[in-house]
Amino acid sequence: MNQYGKVLTDVTLNDRFWNRFRETLVREGIPYQWKALNDQLDADAEPSYCMRNFRIAAGREKGDFGGFVFQDSDIYKWLEGVAFSLRWHPDPALEAIADGAIEAVAEAQQPDGYLDTYYIINGLDKRWTNLKDNHELYVAGHMIEAAVAYCQVTGKRRLLDVAIRLVDHIDSVIGPEPGKLHGYPGHPVIEMALMRLYGVTHEEKHLRLAKYFVDQRGQAPLYFEEEDERNQNRFFWRDSPLRYRYYQAERPVREQKDAEGHAVRAMYLYSGMADVARETGDEGLANACRDLWESATRRRMYVTGAVGSSEHGEAFTFDYDLPNDTVYGETCASIGLVFFARRMLLLEPKAEYADVMERALYNGIISGMQLDGKRFFYVNPLEVVPEACEMDAHKRHVKPQRQKWFGCACCPPNLIRMLTSLEEYVATGAGDTVYVNLYVGGRIREGGLSLNVETNYPWEGDVKLTVTGDAPWDGKLALRIPGWCGDWTLSVNGKAVKAVPCQGYAVLEGPWKSGDVVELRMDMPARWVRANTRVRENAGRVALQRGPVVYCLEEADNGPSLHSVRVGTEARAESRWEPDTLGGVVTLTTPGLREKADKPETGLYTFREAPDAEAVALRWIPYYAWANRGVGEMRVWIRA
Amino acid sequence: MNQYGKVLTDVTLNDRFWNRFRETLVREGIPYQWKALNDQLDADAEPSYCMRNFRIAAGREKGDFGGFVFQDSDIYKWLEGVAFSLRWHPDPALEAIADGAIEAVAEAQQPDGYLDTYYIINGLDKRWTNLKDNHELYVAGHMIEAAVAYCQVTGKRRLLDVAIRLVDHIDSVIGPEPGKLHGYPGHPVIEMALMRLYGVTHEEKHLRLAKYFVDQRGQAPLYFEEEDERNQNRFFWRDSPLRYRYYQAERPVREQKDAEGHAVRAMYLYSGMADVARETGDEGLANACRDLWESATRRRMYVTGAVGSSEHGEAFTFDYDLPNDTVYGETCASIGLVFFARRMLLLEPKAEYADVMERALYNGIISGMQLDGKRFFYVNPLEVVPEACEMDAHKRHVKPQRQKWFGCACCPPNLIRMLTSLEEYVATGAGDTVYVNLYVGGRIREGGLSLNVETNYPWEGDVKLTVTGDAPWDGKLALRIPGWCGDWTLSVNGKAVKAVPCQGYAVLEGPWKSGDVVELRMDMPARWVRANTRVRENAGRVALQRGPVVYCLEEADNGPSLHSVRVGTEARAESRWEPDTLGGVVTLTTPGLREKADKPETGLYTFREAPDAEAVALRWIPYYAWANRGVGEMRVWIRA
């Protein structure tokens, strides 16, 4: 173990909240998405073509390439998710299907190791001519990630060998040596993928290539510019305010201070940067990550953990620009934020990183999936008026209901791999300390420690951690005190203990023996949230949060015209566990005022007092569960 | 005179407020725009190509067509404005330039009467193949309007003869007869142009053609669809929510209930419809105009008289959808609204129409021009954060400062022709009544009546109307009581008179003799405006209006972060005439609160009370004068 932390991987989950999501995925989501990738959904769902492309590439079937240039990545993300799921939910039938998919992938691989069905079908002579936009390295990255996960869980090397051959091929084509392309991916992901591969192979070449992609990015002369000229590629963002910022390639990564451009690409790049920084001990690179983290999460993040303020480029815009109704907030971007957060947590154990991870997980990520696992949001708005999504072209990317599938279906399989691998986000270790980052029921094992965690989080704030196992353990136990938590108490074996949180963690010294019980009781009232006054869109508005869960008002509970609703922030919210609502949620009720709707005859503009308002009880539901009861308005930030 | 009203054209203006604008136009705007049309502006202004196209079309010069397909219209609108200006500001040198321009136009006309430099230069074989998008009828319409105005003012028929020959050509190509194209313009304007031509020629053919364009529009089978198929034209709006609504052609005009699609096209079409309805006594068509008027002005208009909520298609969106920051609000669209309003006023003398006319004129139209007449807004936002215009692609159409010129330069010459012809908007006549619609200093003559109007409107609410002339006049005088006016008194020859307004007009019976003095005293306090509660974006916000003038806050007076400013609506605004500010304006001061700006370190989301606020004095300037003191924030609707 170097100076940095590591992920604790010997974790099993048994958590009331997450079990439901994960069982839905295993029962519905994974089979549903396999159908989708094989074009077996209803006719009104967008086709995928994904598996068909592999069959065509392998020569088993005739036809044209279908879908986006990065279509291959969908099966890789699905396979990665399947791999993770097999770890906690063995399923020989599913594994057999996955093995079959892996065979289809392997069959398409070219003798020289190349593997991307787009170019295999459309002509290999054009490969590697457009790293900027054509996603070959992106697809390869997801392939590598799937291969590592599948091998780690099942022990089967078939896909890993394919991946290693592909990486060897890439290494022969791209790199600093004369005669190679001095390029890097337009869409990052291969950086963190290579680092994961390196974690398994310990092959210097894999680390070196990851580091090259990170270091070379944005260097002058700009590879993308040269490439465009050489190959007469189109530069779609030429006249956009984004330009090369879209690709996080406007300058070398160590000089980047703001989270810019396409939000998913940004998050994936920063994750890879943090991986390289940790592995190589490169504090300059780590500092760049810190700057980018601050930009992304302290100035450019929604209260739901969504990132990406604009549909234009699915991108960041500028500091404190966080419109609720035209937001992009792609599910994948929040997932990427969690990737980034965990890696920052490994660079330094600060609870701030885990706070953001939690914010994204309990809000803007799981909002991406319908409760039945069969429909998905790509965009996760904080304010929706269905008529506007239909009639205002600039809000058409915002959907008032989840979709069955997408032509660009990055989000659904990303949700699978995120939620099936939740074990890897629970705890980290550094030195002799075990950091508990997420409060999730289950068991954490590390060295001599075995820690049983019981909680009804996020609905209740009590967490009971019981030490089990044979031998005493001498390390420290660091429990995150969440940013949302104002009051908490801690006891060990029934006795209150005081702990001054350090970087957001209450640290308890050992030694620990079997039977020791640590109890963390976090007071969890609903609290009004105010945005930094620099956020224009939220001026005079509040949101409501309880524990890590952000709430919203829906038309289904509160009628339409939610812009006419005001809250009284003096009153406390009543919370109630409703087991039969939305799969079981705590709902909140607060007093509010609803301004009486003018008649159209009132005219548009009048000189008069503020409109009359009547007292109403407002019913709030967790944001993540919105749009599960038909189409209607929804709003997170309410006038105060 | 039929049952409907007529414009009173024997009006001279001598108005403190408007003189300044009109003198700026004559002194700066008209010469500046002539330079622009001849590509003689600074290199950083967008080129026009307009006059060059005419020279190329006439064979005097070699070259390619430059600019948009509708580029010809710019010189026509300029000529129309010049014509109007010559009526009140004779200028032989300018007239000689205009005559020269007319010669250039006439020289380009083809032997068969056709005239559109785009097709003359690019190939006449393609003419009339794309009425939907290629603007031949639009360009013709503006030509006709210029020709009529120029002939009426100067007595010179040169351009009128060109126009009549062009109309004959159009009539030979388009119409209901077999073998002709059963089409109509994608961009209306020719309808009202032909009605103006008919007013001069009284040729049945001109009326018939206008009526055909109105009646045929949107009929099934849809001409635009057939035309696209026949000529393999592109349908840009196929996948937009707008589709044929962009062109107001989704259904026959009598079935249209909502103001839809491209806002300028809509306003021009409705104006033409009202002209045809009035001329033909078609009450069905007049009713369609009434419906469209209500939709446009009671559900889809900004407080500044701007229309067109979205940049997408420069178009209307849906009822009460009036975003302040992504608004389009094209200067031309507000001008079109004034055209439409005046025609509605002729259909029926209701002050509502004149109220809207006034709202647009004193706010959203003159905001389109810099006070020096040399820079222009195309888009007239009600809320601007300069950084957002730069960094948020969906606000890039919103400019924080006026531009020198535009590739598509419809607005600047439209401003000229609007303001130079203001005389025609002041008064209307119907039966034995003279309706005074706008309070503008000057003289109105009609029949035996000569009415001298003195006022310092819009800064003061007193209007003195003195009857002059030789013979007594027996008609009624109807004075508009503006919608903004809560308290007013009326006196005749010093004696208070009571008049119950009818349709918004206080009607005074005659007979009138020379020396009679009517005094209307309108109380003109600044008043807080509230939007209909259905307008989401203005919930909890107020605007400030004094007389017809809508005010705004600018960063220049009130600092940045105007979203952090709240007003106290209990207090009265102090008004002050400031002769040296912004060309002379009444400024307003109100008490307000400014929330203290959070530091970035405060973080994005915190649980806390409302931010501290400090009392401030807010300084308001007329909206039309914003962005004349450098780049900064501006906001009309302020949190209350």
mmCIF file of N, CA, C and O in Angstrom, chain A residues 50 229 391 493 610:
data_model
loop_
_atom_site.group_PDB
_atom_site.id
_atom_site.type_symbol
_atom_site.label_atom_id
_atom_site.label_comp_id
_atom_site.label_asym_id
_atom_site.label_seq_id
_atom_site.Cartn_x
_atom_site.Cartn_y
_atom_site.Cartn_z
ATOM 1 N N CYS A 50 -26.668 -3.459 -31.609
ATOM 2 C CA CYS A 50 -25.354 -3.715 -31.021
ATOM 3 C C CYS A 50 -24.856 -5.132 -31.314
ATOM 4 O O CYS A 50 -23.802 -5.322 -31.910
ATOM 5 N N GLU A 229 -7.073 18.032 -40.168
ATOM 6 C CA GLU A 229 -6.495 18.508 -41.412
ATOM 7 C C GLU A 229 -6.038 17.333 -42.275
ATOM 8 O O GLU A 229 -6.336 17.255 -43.460
ATOM 9 N N MET A 391 -43.221 21.677 -26.691
ATOM 10 C CA MET A 391 -43.397 22.851 -27.555
ATOM 11 C C MET A 391 -42.183 23.774 -27.614
ATOM 12 O O MET A 391 -42.088 24.605 -28.506
ATOM 13 N N ASN A 493 -19.961 0.115 22.225
ATOM 14 C CA ASN A 493 -20.475 -0.823 23.233
ATOM 15 C C ASN A 493 -21.384 -0.113 24.244
ATOM 16 O O ASN A 493 -21.274 -0.297 25.449
ATOM 17 N N ALA A 610 -49.937 41.400 -4.947
ATOM 18 C CA ALA A 610 -49.570 39.998 -5.151
ATOM 19 C C ALA A 610 -50.832 39.152 -5.200
ATOM 20 O O ALA A 610 -51.821 39.466 -4.532
#
